[in-house]
mmCIF file of C-alpha atoms in Angstrom:
data_model
loop_
_atom_site.group_PDB
_atom_site.id
_atom_site.type_symbol
_atom_site.label_atom_id
_atom_site.label_comp_id
_atom_site.label_asym_id
_atom_site.label_seq_id
_atom_site.Cartn_x
_atom_site.Cartn_y
_atom_site.Cartn_z
ATOM 1 C CA MET A 884 0.000 0.000 0.000
ATOM 2 C CA ARG A 885 1.268 3.468 -0.805
ATOM 3 C CA THR A 886 2.483 5.449 2.114
ATOM 4 C CA ILE A 887 1.161 8.694 3.543
ATOM 5 C CA LEU A 888 4.692 9.723 4.463
ATOM 6 C CA ASN A 889 6.291 12.157 2.042
ATOM 7 C CA GLY A 890 9.645 10.421 2.364
ATOM 8 C CA ARG A 891 11.700 13.502 3.190
ATOM 9 C CA CYS A 892 11.866 12.763 6.900
ATOM 10 C CA ARG A 893 11.494 8.989 7.060
ATOM 11 C CA ALA A 894 15.259 8.640 7.474
ATOM 12 C CA LEU A 895 14.936 10.497 10.758
ATOM 13 C CA LEU A 896 13.199 7.472 12.221
ATOM 14 C CA ALA A 897 16.151 5.171 11.626
ATOM 15 C CA GLY A 898 18.577 6.470 14.204
ATOM 16 C CA ALA A 899 18.628 7.767 17.726
ATOM 17 C CA ALA A 900 20.175 11.141 16.859
ATOM 18 C CA LEU A 901 17.835 13.083 14.575
ATOM 19 C CA LEU A 902 20.041 15.465 12.628
ATOM 20 C CA THR A 903 19.033 16.930 9.306
ATOM 21 C CA THR A 904 22.629 17.151 8.141
ATOM 22 C CA ALA A 905 23.085 13.442 8.745
ATOM 23 C CA PHE A 906 19.861 12.175 7.189
ATOM 24 C CA GLY A 907 18.987 14.757 4.559
ATOM 25 C CA CYS A 908 15.583 15.945 5.757
ATOM 26 C CA ASP A 909 14.527 18.876 3.562
ATOM 27 C CA ASN A 910 11.620 20.129 5.674
ATOM 28 C CA ALA A 911 12.502 23.798 5.922
ATOM 29 C CA ASP A 912 9.939 24.336 8.649
ATOM 30 C CA LEU A 913 11.862 22.071 10.993
ATOM 31 C CA GLY A 914 15.416 23.148 10.418
ATOM 32 C CA ALA A 915 18.064 21.211 12.369
ATOM 33 C CA ILE A 916 16.387 18.695 14.713
ATOM 34 C CA ASP A 917 18.006 17.309 17.838
ATOM 35 C CA ASN A 918 14.990 15.156 18.673
ATOM 36 C CA ALA A 919 11.406 14.691 17.515
ATOM 37 C CA ALA A 920 8.315 12.642 18.281
ATOM 38 C CA TYR A 921 6.303 10.297 16.107
ATOM 39 C CA ILE A 922 3.942 7.324 16.325
ATOM 40 C CA ALA A 923 6.117 4.221 16.627
ATOM 41 C CA GLU A 924 3.714 2.096 14.571
ATOM 42 C CA ALA A 925 3.990 4.618 11.716
ATOM 43 C CA GLN A 926 7.705 3.941 11.315
ATOM 44 C CA LYS A 927 7.025 1.101 8.859
ATOM 45 C CA GLU A 928 3.313 1.259 8.071
ATOM 46 C CA THR A 929 0.733 4.000 7.668
ATOM 47 C CA SER A 930 -2.199 1.862 8.772
ATOM 48 C CA SER A 931 -3.139 -1.286 10.629
ATOM 49 C CA THR A 932 -6.283 -3.417 10.647
ATOM 50 C CA VAL A 933 -8.196 -4.551 13.711
ATOM 51 C CA GLU A 934 -10.834 -7.279 13.743
ATOM 52 C CA VAL A 935 -13.992 -5.809 15.231
ATOM 53 C CA GLY A 936 -16.140 -8.497 16.827
ATOM 54 C CA ASN A 937 -19.487 -8.154 18.546
ATOM 55 C CA ASP A 938 -17.655 -6.857 21.642
ATOM 56 C CA GLY A 939 -15.600 -4.323 19.687
ATOM 57 C CA ALA A 940 -11.815 -4.257 19.493
ATOM 58 C CA THR A 941 -8.706 -2.566 20.884
ATOM 59 C CA ALA A 942 -5.835 -0.952 19.006
ATOM 60 C CA SER A 943 -2.545 0.075 20.605
ATOM 61 C CA LEU A 944 -0.352 3.032 19.553
ATOM 62 C CA THR A 945 2.879 4.360 21.026
ATOM 63 C CA ALA A 946 4.331 7.860 21.190
ATOM 64 C CA ARG A 947 8.088 7.662 20.613
ATOM 65 C CA LEU A 948 11.140 9.908 20.285
ATOM 66 C CA GLY A 949 14.087 9.494 17.966
ATOM 67 C CA GLY A 950 16.452 9.757 20.933
ATOM 68 C CA LYS A 951 16.355 9.801 24.727
ATOM 69 C CA ALA A 952 14.362 12.592 26.306
ATOM 70 C CA ASP A 953 16.368 15.332 28.071
ATOM 71 C CA GLY A 954 13.312 16.153 30.183
ATOM 72 C CA GLU A 955 9.676 15.196 30.570
ATOM 73 C CA TYR A 956 7.468 15.600 27.514
ATOM 74 C CA SER A 957 3.715 15.089 27.127
ATOM 75 C CA PHE A 958 1.691 14.139 24.072
ATOM 76 C CA ARG A 959 -1.837 13.270 23.098
ATOM 77 C CA ILE A 960 -3.333 11.123 20.341
ATOM 78 C CA GLU A 961 -6.418 12.679 18.755
ATOM 79 C CA ALA A 962 -8.853 11.744 15.992
ATOM 80 C CA ASP A 963 -8.072 13.664 12.795
ATOM 81 C CA PRO A 964 -10.512 13.313 9.837
ATOM 82 C CA GLU A 965 -8.047 15.027 7.471
ATOM 83 C CA VAL A 966 -5.729 12.034 7.806
ATOM 84 C CA LEU A 967 -8.456 9.793 6.401
ATOM 85 C CA GLU A 968 -9.175 12.179 3.529
ATOM 86 C CA ARG A 969 -5.511 12.145 2.488
ATOM 87 C CA PHE A 970 -5.219 8.382 2.912
ATOM 88 C CA ASN A 971 -8.252 7.693 0.732
ATOM 89 C CA ALA A 972 -6.998 10.106 -1.923
ATOM 90 C CA LEU A 973 -3.519 8.566 -2.040
ATOM 91 C CA ASN A 974 -4.541 4.913 -1.891
ATOM 92 C CA GLY A 975 -7.748 4.838 -3.892
ATOM 93 C CA THR A 976 -9.669 3.563 -0.871
ATOM 94 C CA SER A 977 -13.121 4.605 0.280
ATOM 95 C CA TYR A 978 -12.946 4.046 4.017
ATOM 96 C CA THR A 979 -15.636 5.804 6.050
ATOM 97 C CA LEU A 980 -14.847 7.864 9.132
ATOM 98 C CA LEU A 981 -15.677 5.938 12.298
ATOM 99 C CA PRO A 982 -18.389 7.906 14.146
ATOM 100 C CA GLU A 983 -17.366 9.744 17.320
ATOM 101 C CA THR A 984 -19.667 7.408 19.242
ATOM 102 C CA GLY A 985 -17.761 4.426 17.847
ATOM 103 C CA TYR A 986 -14.461 4.776 19.696
ATOM 104 C CA GLU A 987 -12.782 5.897 22.923
ATOM 105 C CA ILE A 988 -9.323 7.497 23.033
ATOM 106 C CA PRO A 989 -7.950 8.029 26.579
ATOM 107 C CA GLY A 990 -7.696 11.730 27.376
ATOM 108 C CA ASP A 991 -4.739 11.544 29.770
ATOM 109 C CA PRO A 992 -1.427 12.838 28.352
ATOM 110 C CA LEU A 993 1.138 10.331 27.105
ATOM 111 C CA VAL A 994 4.293 11.071 29.086
ATOM 112 C CA ILE A 995 7.862 10.336 28.010
ATOM 113 C CA GLY A 996 10.110 10.794 31.041
ATOM 114 C CA THR A 997 13.712 11.921 31.239
ATOM 115 C CA GLY A 998 16.022 9.333 29.687
ATOM 116 C CA ASP A 999 13.151 7.442 28.060
ATOM 117 C CA VAL A 1000 12.380 7.147 24.366
ATOM 118 C CA ALA A 1001 8.731 6.064 24.462
ATOM 119 C CA ALA A 1002 5.541 6.502 26.444
ATOM 120 C CA THR A 1003 3.377 3.656 27.664
ATOM 121 C CA PRO A 1004 1.282 2.430 24.709
ATOM 122 C CA VAL A 1005 -2.228 3.854 24.653
ATOM 123 C CA ALA A 1006 -5.183 1.511 24.207
ATOM 124 C CA ILE A 1007 -7.805 2.867 21.807
ATOM 125 C CA LYS A 1008 -11.175 1.161 22.073
ATOM 126 C CA ILE A 1009 -13.275 0.463 18.990
ATOM 127 C CA LEU A 1010 -16.815 0.112 20.348
ATOM 128 C CA PRO A 1011 -19.358 -2.459 19.103
ATOM 129 C CA TYR A 1012 -21.031 -1.547 15.825
ATOM 130 C CA THR A 1013 -24.605 -0.338 15.740
ATOM 131 C CA GLN A 1014 -27.108 -2.147 13.512
ATOM 132 C CA GLU A 1015 -27.037 0.820 11.156
ATOM 133 C CA MET A 1016 -23.265 0.516 10.798
ATOM 134 C CA ASP A 1017 -23.526 -3.216 10.151
ATOM 135 C CA ASP A 1018 -26.176 -2.708 7.485
ATOM 136 C CA SER A 1019 -24.287 0.067 5.689
ATOM 137 C CA GLY A 1020 -21.652 -2.159 4.065
ATOM 138 C CA GLN A 1021 -19.066 0.519 4.849
ATOM 139 C CA THR A 1022 -15.511 -0.202 5.946
ATOM 140 C CA TYR A 1023 -14.864 2.171 8.829
ATOM 141 C CA ALA A 1024 -11.522 3.633 9.855
ATOM 142 C CA LEU A 1025 -10.240 5.800 12.687
ATOM 143 C CA PRO A 1026 -7.585 8.364 11.619
ATOM 144 C CA VAL A 1027 -5.384 9.757 14.371
ATOM 145 C CA THR A 1028 -2.611 12.302 14.847
ATOM 146 C CA LEU A 1029 0.020 12.636 17.558
ATOM 147 C CA ARG A 1030 0.244 16.154 19.018
ATOM 148 C CA SER A 1031 2.528 17.705 21.598
ATOM 149 C CA PHE A 1032 0.508 18.335 24.752
ATOM 150 C CA ASP A 1033 2.931 20.811 26.282
ATOM 151 C CA GLY A 1034 4.258 22.268 23.014
ATOM 152 C CA ARG A 1035 7.869 21.583 23.949
ATOM 153 C CA MET A 1036 8.789 18.836 21.467
ATOM 154 C CA THR A 1037 8.726 18.833 17.667
ATOM 155 C CA VAL A 1038 6.371 16.273 16.150
ATOM 156 C CA LEU A 1039 7.230 14.893 12.711
ATOM 157 C CA ASP A 1040 4.194 15.831 10.649
ATOM 158 C CA ASP A 1041 3.447 12.814 8.455
ATOM 159 C CA ALA A 1042 5.085 10.339 10.825
ATOM 160 C CA SER A 1043 2.609 11.433 13.480
ATOM 161 C CA GLN A 1044 -0.390 10.269 11.415
ATOM 162 C CA PHE A 1045 -1.881 6.796 11.445
ATOM 163 C CA LEU A 1046 -5.030 5.011 10.293
ATOM 164 C CA ILE A 1047 -6.797 2.221 12.180
ATOM 165 C CA VAL A 1048 -8.892 0.250 9.673
ATOM 166 C CA CYS A 1049 -11.814 -1.660 11.171
ATOM 167 C CA ASN A 1050 -12.527 -5.066 9.664
ATOM 168 C CA ARG A 1051 -15.949 -6.080 10.924
ATOM 169 C CA LYS A 1052 -15.843 -9.695 12.019
ATOM 170 C CA LYS A 1053 -19.325 -10.996 12.634
ATOM 171 C CA ILE A 1054 -21.140 -14.285 12.429
ATOM 172 C CA VAL A 1055 -22.207 -14.593 8.786
ATOM 173 C CA PRO A 1056 -23.774 -17.715 7.237
ATOM 174 C CA ALA A 1057 -22.315 -19.107 4.014
ATOM 175 C CA PRO A 1058 -23.704 -21.560 1.431
ATOM 176 C CA VAL A 1059 -21.891 -24.785 0.507
ATOM 177 C CA PHE A 1060 -22.575 -25.766 -3.087
ATOM 178 C CA ASN A 1061 -22.630 -29.403 -4.282
ATOM 179 C CA SER A 1062 -22.812 -30.677 -0.701
ATOM 180 C CA GLU A 1063 -25.807 -32.910 -1.544
ATOM 181 C CA TYR A 1064 -24.097 -34.319 -4.611
ATOM 182 C CA ALA A 1065 -20.950 -35.020 -2.571
ATOM 183 C CA THR A 1066 -22.972 -37.144 -0.148
ATOM 184 C CA GLY A 1067 -24.728 -39.292 -2.739
ATOM 185 C CA GLY A 1068 -27.388 -37.119 -4.360
ATOM 186 C CA VAL A 1069 -26.572 -37.964 -7.970
ATOM 187 C CA THR A 1070 -28.996 -35.371 -9.384
ATOM 188 C CA LYS A 1071 -28.076 -32.664 -6.876
ATOM 189 C CA ARG A 1072 -25.325 -30.781 -8.685
ATOM 190 C CA ASN A 1073 -25.643 -27.044 -8.190
ATOM 191 C CA ARG A 1074 -25.555 -24.091 -10.535
ATOM 192 C CA VAL A 1075 -26.043 -20.467 -9.424
ATOM 193 C CA ILE A 1076 -27.717 -18.168 -11.923
ATOM 194 C CA LEU A 1077 -27.326 -14.423 -11.365
ATOM 195 C CA ASN A 1078 -30.484 -13.062 -12.954
ATOM 196 C CA MET A 1079 -29.456 -9.773 -14.586
ATOM 197 C CA LYS A 1080 -32.738 -8.180 -15.617
ATOM 198 C CA ASP A 1081 -31.097 -5.999 -18.281
ATOM 199 C CA ALA A 1082 -29.310 -8.888 -20.020
ATOM 200 C CA PRO A 1083 -27.875 -9.092 -22.580
ATOM 201 C CA ILE A 1084 -25.443 -6.434 -21.384
ATOM 202 C CA THR A 1085 -22.580 -5.053 -23.476
ATOM 203 C CA PHE A 1086 -19.574 -3.966 -21.416
ATOM 204 C CA THR A 1087 -16.677 -1.735 -22.350
ATOM 205 C CA ALA A 1088 -15.484 -2.291 -18.778
ATOM 206 C CA TYR A 1089 -16.553 -4.608 -15.984
ATOM 207 C CA THR A 1090 -15.403 -6.064 -12.689
ATOM 208 C CA PHE A 1091 -16.758 -9.266 -11.175
ATOM 209 C CA GLU A 1092 -15.472 -10.076 -7.711
ATOM 210 C CA PHE A 1093 -16.308 -12.595 -4.991
ATOM 211 C CA MET A 1094 -15.008 -14.420 -1.931
ATOM 212 C CA MET A 1095 -14.335 -18.142 -2.403
ATOM 213 C CA TYR A 1096 -13.664 -21.072 -0.045
ATOM 214 C CA LYS A 1097 -12.406 -24.513 -1.062
ATOM 215 C CA GLU A 1098 -11.935 -27.305 1.450
ATOM 216 C CA ALA A 1099 -9.710 -29.238 -0.960
ATOM 217 C CA PHE A 1100 -8.614 -29.123 -4.608
ATOM 218 C CA ASP A 1101 -9.515 -32.663 -5.633
ATOM 219 C CA TYR A 1102 -10.825 -31.977 -9.128
ATOM 220 C CA ARG A 1103 -9.948 -29.852 -12.160
ATOM 221 C CA ASN A 1104 -11.340 -28.593 -15.454
ATOM 222 C CA TYR A 1105 -14.625 -27.203 -14.173
ATOM 223 C CA MET A 1106 -15.724 -23.595 -14.288
ATOM 224 C CA ILE A 1107 -16.182 -21.774 -11.008
ATOM 225 C CA VAL A 1108 -17.593 -18.711 -12.773
ATOM 226 C CA GLY A 1109 -18.691 -18.060 -16.326
ATOM 227 C CA PHE A 1110 -20.393 -15.339 -18.385
ATOM 228 C CA ASP A 1111 -21.720 -16.124 -21.870
ATOM 229 C CA ASN A 1112 -23.857 -14.827 -24.755
ATOM 230 C CA GLU A 1113 -24.748 -18.122 -26.513
ATOM 231 C CA ASP A 1114 -22.666 -17.226 -29.583
ATOM 232 C CA GLY A 1115 -19.442 -19.118 -28.966
ATOM 233 C CA LEU A 1116 -16.122 -18.024 -27.526
ATOM 234 C CA GLY A 1117 -16.373 -14.523 -28.977
ATOM 235 C CA ASN A 1118 -18.483 -13.391 -26.038
ATOM 236 C CA ARG A 1119 -17.481 -15.569 -23.121
ATOM 237 C CA MET A 1120 -15.484 -15.336 -19.909
ATOM 238 C CA TRP A 1121 -14.718 -18.169 -17.553
ATOM 239 C CA VAL A 1122 -12.414 -19.109 -14.681
ATOM 240 C CA ARG A 1123 -11.654 -22.687 -13.710
ATOM 241 C CA PHE A 1124 -9.184 -24.745 -11.663
ATOM 242 C CA GLU A 1125 -6.198 -26.504 -13.220
ATOM 243 C CA ALA A 1126 -2.786 -27.850 -12.275
ATOM 244 C CA SER A 1127 0.140 -25.493 -12.744
ATOM 245 C CA SER A 1128 1.407 -25.097 -16.298
ATOM 246 C CA THR A 1129 4.705 -23.538 -15.201
ATOM 247 C CA THR A 1130 5.691 -25.489 -12.062
ATOM 248 C CA ALA A 1131 5.778 -29.100 -10.895
ATOM 249 C CA ASP A 1132 2.744 -28.504 -8.679
ATOM 250 C CA GLN A 1133 -0.004 -30.800 -9.964
ATOM 251 C CA GLU A 1134 -2.535 -29.978 -7.275
ATOM 252 C CA ASN A 1135 -5.634 -28.544 -8.935
ATOM 253 C CA ARG A 1136 -5.480 -25.184 -7.174
ATOM 254 C CA TRP A 1137 -4.352 -22.887 -9.983
ATOM 255 C CA MET A 1138 -7.043 -20.665 -11.451
ATOM 256 C CA GLN A 1139 -7.117 -20.308 -15.202
ATOM 257 C CA ILE A 1140 -8.897 -17.482 -17.036
ATOM 258 C CA ASN A 1141 -10.159 -17.293 -20.577
ATOM 259 C CA SER A 1142 -12.013 -14.547 -22.392
ATOM 260 C CA VAL A 1143 -12.959 -13.964 -26.034
ATOM 261 C CA VAL A 1144 -10.418 -16.324 -27.620
ATOM 262 C CA LYS A 1145 -8.212 -19.211 -26.537
ATOM 263 C CA PRO A 1146 -5.721 -20.064 -25.125
ATOM 264 C CA ALA A 1147 -6.409 -19.611 -21.441
ATOM 265 C CA VAL A 1148 -3.902 -18.018 -19.058
ATOM 266 C CA THR A 1149 -2.954 -19.770 -15.816
ATOM 267 C CA ALA A 1150 -2.507 -17.791 -12.605
ATOM 268 C CA THR A 1151 1.023 -17.167 -11.363
ATOM 269 C CA ALA A 1152 0.021 -17.979 -7.767
ATOM 270 C CA PRO A 1153 -2.093 -20.872 -6.442
ATOM 271 C CA CYS A 1154 -5.253 -20.726 -4.357
ATOM 272 C CA GLU A 1155 -5.186 -22.030 -0.788
ATOM 273 C CA ALA A 1156 -7.421 -24.648 0.780
ATOM 274 C CA LYS A 1157 -9.523 -23.979 3.894
ATOM 275 C CA LYS A 1158 -9.241 -20.229 3.510
ATOM 276 C CA TRP A 1159 -11.564 -17.515 2.243
ATOM 277 C CA GLN A 1160 -9.875 -15.799 -0.690
ATOM 278 C CA HIS A 1161 -10.927 -12.869 -2.836
ATOM 279 C CA VAL A 1162 -11.119 -13.325 -6.610
ATOM 280 C CA ALA A 1163 -11.665 -10.540 -9.140
ATOM 281 C CA ILE A 1164 -11.975 -10.527 -12.929
ATOM 282 C CA VAL A 1165 -11.435 -7.067 -14.450
ATOM 283 C CA PHE A 1166 -12.044 -6.164 -18.119
ATOM 284 C CA ASP A 1167 -10.859 -2.746 -19.335
ATOM 285 C CA GLY A 1168 -11.442 -3.019 -23.081
ATOM 286 C CA SER A 1169 -7.917 -4.164 -23.889
ATOM 287 C CA SER A 1170 -7.340 -7.072 -21.500
ATOM 288 C CA THR A 1171 -9.012 -9.270 -18.914
ATOM 289 C CA LYS A 1172 -7.115 -9.443 -15.642
ATOM 290 C CA LEU A 1173 -7.422 -11.979 -12.837
ATOM 291 C CA TYR A 1174 -6.678 -10.959 -9.240
ATOM 292 C CA LEU A 1175 -6.251 -13.159 -6.177
ATOM 293 C CA ASP A 1176 -6.534 -11.384 -2.815
ATOM 294 C CA GLY A 1177 -6.000 -8.082 -4.609
ATOM 295 C CA SER A 1178 -2.817 -9.125 -6.434
ATOM 296 C CA LEU A 1179 -2.631 -9.564 -10.210
ATOM 297 C CA VAL A 1180 -2.062 -13.242 -11.106
ATOM 298 C CA ALA A 1181 -3.084 -13.407 -14.795
ATOM 299 C CA ASP A 1182 -3.511 -10.968 -17.677
ATOM 300 C CA LYS A 1183 -5.040 -11.946 -21.009
ATOM 301 C CA ALA A 1184 -5.214 -9.590 -23.992
ATOM 302 C CA THR A 1185 -8.590 -9.267 -25.693
ATOM 303 C CA ALA A 1186 -9.367 -8.799 -29.361
ATOM 304 C CA SER A 1187 -12.395 -6.585 -28.842
ATOM 305 C CA PRO A 1188 -12.951 -3.344 -26.887
ATOM 306 C CA SER A 1189 -16.371 -4.573 -25.768
ATOM 307 C CA ILE A 1190 -17.988 -7.844 -24.760
ATOM 308 C CA THR A 1191 -21.623 -8.914 -24.425
ATOM 309 C CA PHE A 1192 -23.064 -11.293 -21.829
ATOM 310 C CA ARG A 1193 -26.547 -12.784 -21.532
ATOM 311 C CA HIS A 1194 -25.864 -15.394 -18.827
ATOM 312 C CA PHE A 1195 -24.049 -14.850 -15.525
ATOM 313 C CA SER A 1196 -23.312 -17.873 -13.386
ATOM 314 C CA PHE A 1197 -21.318 -19.585 -10.658
ATOM 315 C CA LEU A 1198 -20.615 -23.273 -11.448
ATOM 316 C CA PRO A 1199 -21.915 -22.798 -15.014
ATOM 317 C CA GLN A 1200 -21.044 -26.379 -16.071
ATOM 318 C CA PRO A 1201 -22.602 -28.547 -13.345
ATOM 319 C CA SER A 1202 -21.937 -31.770 -15.249
ATOM 320 C CA TYR A 1203 -18.193 -31.185 -14.732
ATOM 321 C CA CYS A 1204 -18.353 -30.016 -11.110
ATOM 322 C CA THR A 1205 -18.086 -32.824 -8.554
ATOM 323 C CA SER A 1206 -16.651 -31.098 -5.482
ATOM 324 C CA THR A 1207 -17.911 -28.645 -2.880
ATOM 325 C CA ILE A 1208 -17.189 -24.932 -2.967
ATOM 326 C CA SER A 1209 -18.536 -21.794 -1.263
ATOM 327 C CA PHE A 1210 -19.015 -18.243 -2.512
ATOM 328 C CA ARG A 1211 -20.086 -15.003 -0.861
ATOM 329 C CA GLU A 1212 -19.761 -11.229 -1.378
ATOM 330 C CA ALA A 1213 -20.254 -11.427 -5.141
ATOM 331 C CA ARG A 1214 -20.426 -8.105 -7.025
ATOM 332 C CA LEU A 1215 -20.770 -7.098 -10.662
ATOM 333 C CA TRP A 1216 -19.685 -3.594 -11.722
ATOM 334 C CA ASN A 1217 -19.706 -1.795 -15.053
ATOM 335 C CA THR A 1218 -16.445 -0.088 -14.074
ATOM 336 C CA VAL A 1219 -12.797 -1.039 -13.721
ATOM 337 C CA ARG A 1220 -12.020 -1.555 -10.041
ATOM 338 C CA THR A 1221 -8.415 -0.690 -9.201
ATOM 339 C CA GLU A 1222 -6.032 -2.969 -7.358
ATOM 340 C CA ALA A 1223 -6.261 -0.724 -4.292
ATOM 341 C CA GLN A 1224 -10.061 -0.805 -4.383
ATOM 342 C CA LEU A 1225 -10.022 -4.584 -4.622
ATOM 343 C CA LYS A 1226 -7.594 -4.988 -1.725
ATOM 344 C CA ASN A 1227 -9.350 -2.575 0.579
ATOM 345 C CA ASN A 1228 -12.957 -3.598 -0.003
ATOM 346 C CA MET A 1229 -12.890 -7.384 -0.051
ATOM 347 C CA ASN A 1230 -15.393 -8.010 2.727
ATOM 348 C CA SER A 1231 -18.013 -5.375 1.953
ATOM 349 C CA VAL A 1232 -18.911 -2.344 -0.147
ATOM 350 C CA ASP A 1233 -21.649 0.252 -0.009
ATOM 351 C CA PRO A 1234 -24.641 -1.249 -1.896
ATOM 352 C CA ASN A 1235 -25.269 2.215 -3.339
ATOM 353 C CA SER A 1236 -21.813 2.492 -4.925
ATOM 354 C CA GLU A 1237 -21.680 4.004 -8.395
ATOM 355 C CA GLY A 1238 -21.353 1.407 -11.136
ATOM 356 C CA LEU A 1239 -22.484 -1.500 -8.945
ATOM 357 C CA LEU A 1240 -25.000 -3.493 -11.033
ATOM 358 C CA GLY A 1241 -25.512 -6.431 -8.692
ATOM 359 C CA TYR A 1242 -24.391 -7.302 -5.162
ATOM 360 C CA TRP A 1243 -25.054 -10.751 -3.739
ATOM 361 C CA LYS A 1244 -23.868 -11.016 -0.133
ATOM 362 C CA MET A 1245 -25.092 -14.652 -0.034
ATOM 363 C CA ASP A 1246 -25.607 -14.456 3.716
ATOM 364 C CA GLU A 1247 -29.293 -15.395 3.952
ATOM 365 C CA GLY A 1248 -28.553 -18.481 6.060
ATOM 366 C CA GLN A 1249 -31.353 -20.528 4.504
ATOM 367 C CA GLY A 1250 -33.108 -21.159 1.231
ATOM 368 C CA TYR A 1251 -31.694 -21.068 -2.293
ATOM 369 C CA VAL A 1252 -32.279 -17.416 -3.345
ATOM 370 C CA PHE A 1253 -29.611 -14.718 -2.985
ATOM 371 C CA LYS A 1254 -30.994 -11.201 -2.780
ATOM 372 C CA ASP A 1255 -29.432 -8.365 -4.738
ATOM 373 C CA ALA A 1256 -28.350 -5.862 -2.070
ATOM 374 C CA THR A 1257 -28.327 -2.973 -4.561
ATOM 375 C CA GLY A 1258 -32.113 -2.995 -4.783
ATOM 376 C CA HIS A 1259 -31.944 -3.468 -8.570
ATOM 377 C CA GLY A 1260 -33.776 -6.769 -8.273
ATOM 378 C CA ASN A 1261 -31.068 -8.931 -9.855
ATOM 379 C CA ASP A 1262 -31.546 -11.811 -7.421
ATOM 380 C CA GLY A 1263 -29.499 -14.984 -7.754
ATOM 381 C CA GLU A 1264 -30.835 -18.528 -7.516
ATOM 382 C CA CYS A 1265 -29.225 -21.899 -6.857
ATOM 383 C CA THR A 1266 -30.706 -24.739 -8.929
ATOM 384 C CA TYR A 1267 -30.171 -28.435 -9.514
ATOM 385 C CA SER A 1268 -28.742 -29.036 -12.974
ATOM 386 C CA ASN A 1269 -26.549 -31.350 -15.007
ATOM 387 C CA ALA A 1270 -25.957 -28.815 -17.783
ATOM 388 C CA GLY A 1271 -22.794 -29.116 -19.815
ATOM 389 C CA ASP A 1272 -22.400 -25.451 -20.722
ATOM 390 C CA ILE A 1273 -23.085 -21.979 -19.392
ATOM 391 C CA TRP A 1274 -26.196 -21.241 -21.443
ATOM 392 C CA ASP A 1275 -27.678 -24.752 -21.310
ATOM 393 C CA PRO A 1276 -31.165 -24.252 -19.810
ATOM 394 C CA GLN A 1277 -31.284 -27.736 -18.271
ATOM 395 C CA VAL A 1278 -32.607 -27.284 -14.720
ATOM 396 C CA TYR A 1279 -34.120 -29.802 -12.303
ATOM 397 C CA GLY A 1280 -35.631 -27.107 -10.106
ATOM 398 C CA PRO A 1281 -34.516 -24.980 -7.145
ATOM 399 C CA ALA A 1282 -31.838 -26.399 -4.839
ATOM 400 C CA THR A 1283 -34.184 -26.749 -1.873
ATOM 401 C CA GLY A 1284 -31.626 -28.744 0.102
ATOM 402 C CA LEU A 1285 -28.792 -26.223 -0.199
ATOM 403 C CA LYS A 1286 -26.454 -26.562 2.780
ATOM 404 C CA TRP A 1287 -25.608 -23.499 4.893
ATOM 405 C CA VAL A 1288 -22.775 -23.090 7.414
ATOM 406 C CA GLU A 1289 -23.839 -20.902 10.336
ATOM 407 C CA ASP A 1290 -20.576 -18.958 10.542
ATOM 408 C CA MET A 1291 -18.310 -18.396 7.554
ATOM 409 C CA ASN A 1292 -15.394 -18.066 10.006
ATOM 410 C CA GLU A 1293 -15.868 -21.722 11.008
ATOM 411 C CA MET A 1294 -16.384 -23.532 7.721
ATOM 412 C CA ASP A 1295 -14.953 -26.827 9.024
ATOM 413 C CA GLU A 1296 -16.800 -26.880 12.326
#
């Protein structure tokens, strides 16, 4: 992630004696510095993430000097919305300011005594989310700044800023597809149709992203996602699992993407078993890119600046799919989502986001219908099918026995 720090004074953090002549700081406002304060956690990173459970969370920050204090100095950590504005602008994120009622920062001064280099770490409480916050889909963050309480010690400007990103960890159900087939239901293979009311849709740009969980990679050569227009490979996109084409790893955990024309491109990094991972397919008119957990793993050039889809599906070839898999947090956009946006919004987005055509949280906990959180009415449905291709209409009816796990954090429980 790009840093908030401007770089001109980062060298000051490396040594105990903070001298501009030694480290080349060009901040004219500071001049020669014998000592200065900063947030210790900001020495290497500009943000950290805390897991916010139903009881809230706690983050710890430390006021520190570059060298030993020649007297007693006092500081205070305060919320600073401008830090969040700059962070979002620099990193392409869209974090939302944590409400004032959502945190507690101790008001007592942080004291660094004579001969010391750091104060006792301060514990910042992130309070439990309200129902409104949970329903918003926002990723909240608390931006803070270190300030001198007594005005007697210089504070390095950018090195005194830090962002606490709140990752909401709550009990969320998750569906397990093909679970009935895996336990002997020979006609119980699943396919998930995402019913886009405006289909067919022609895209000059799109992003399709989702969270995926695989218990094991026992099988290969089946599509995990596919879009199609019934007119051959010219208007098709799919992702499937294969063995590695570039390494000796023959475990079927390497995603492979194809779009418009063959051949397919295999990912440069494998998926992991027993772990929720984020997958994104991004089309920008010149290429189709595949991302895993926000990192680019495959890039395939396209022959056309636009592509048309009529059918949108998870597990679009049920006749090939013989293993279990789970999906959640699926989203279809008519925009190019950047790498930073993908990395920083894996677990939720605002359902009212611009360009968001469909948003299937897949957290209903029962049934076989997945509501479109955008309100556009593009609900998804899990069916029984043995179809051999994306557009094959063969359906045996709704998957009334679809298995649900009560908590997506405990898939193997």
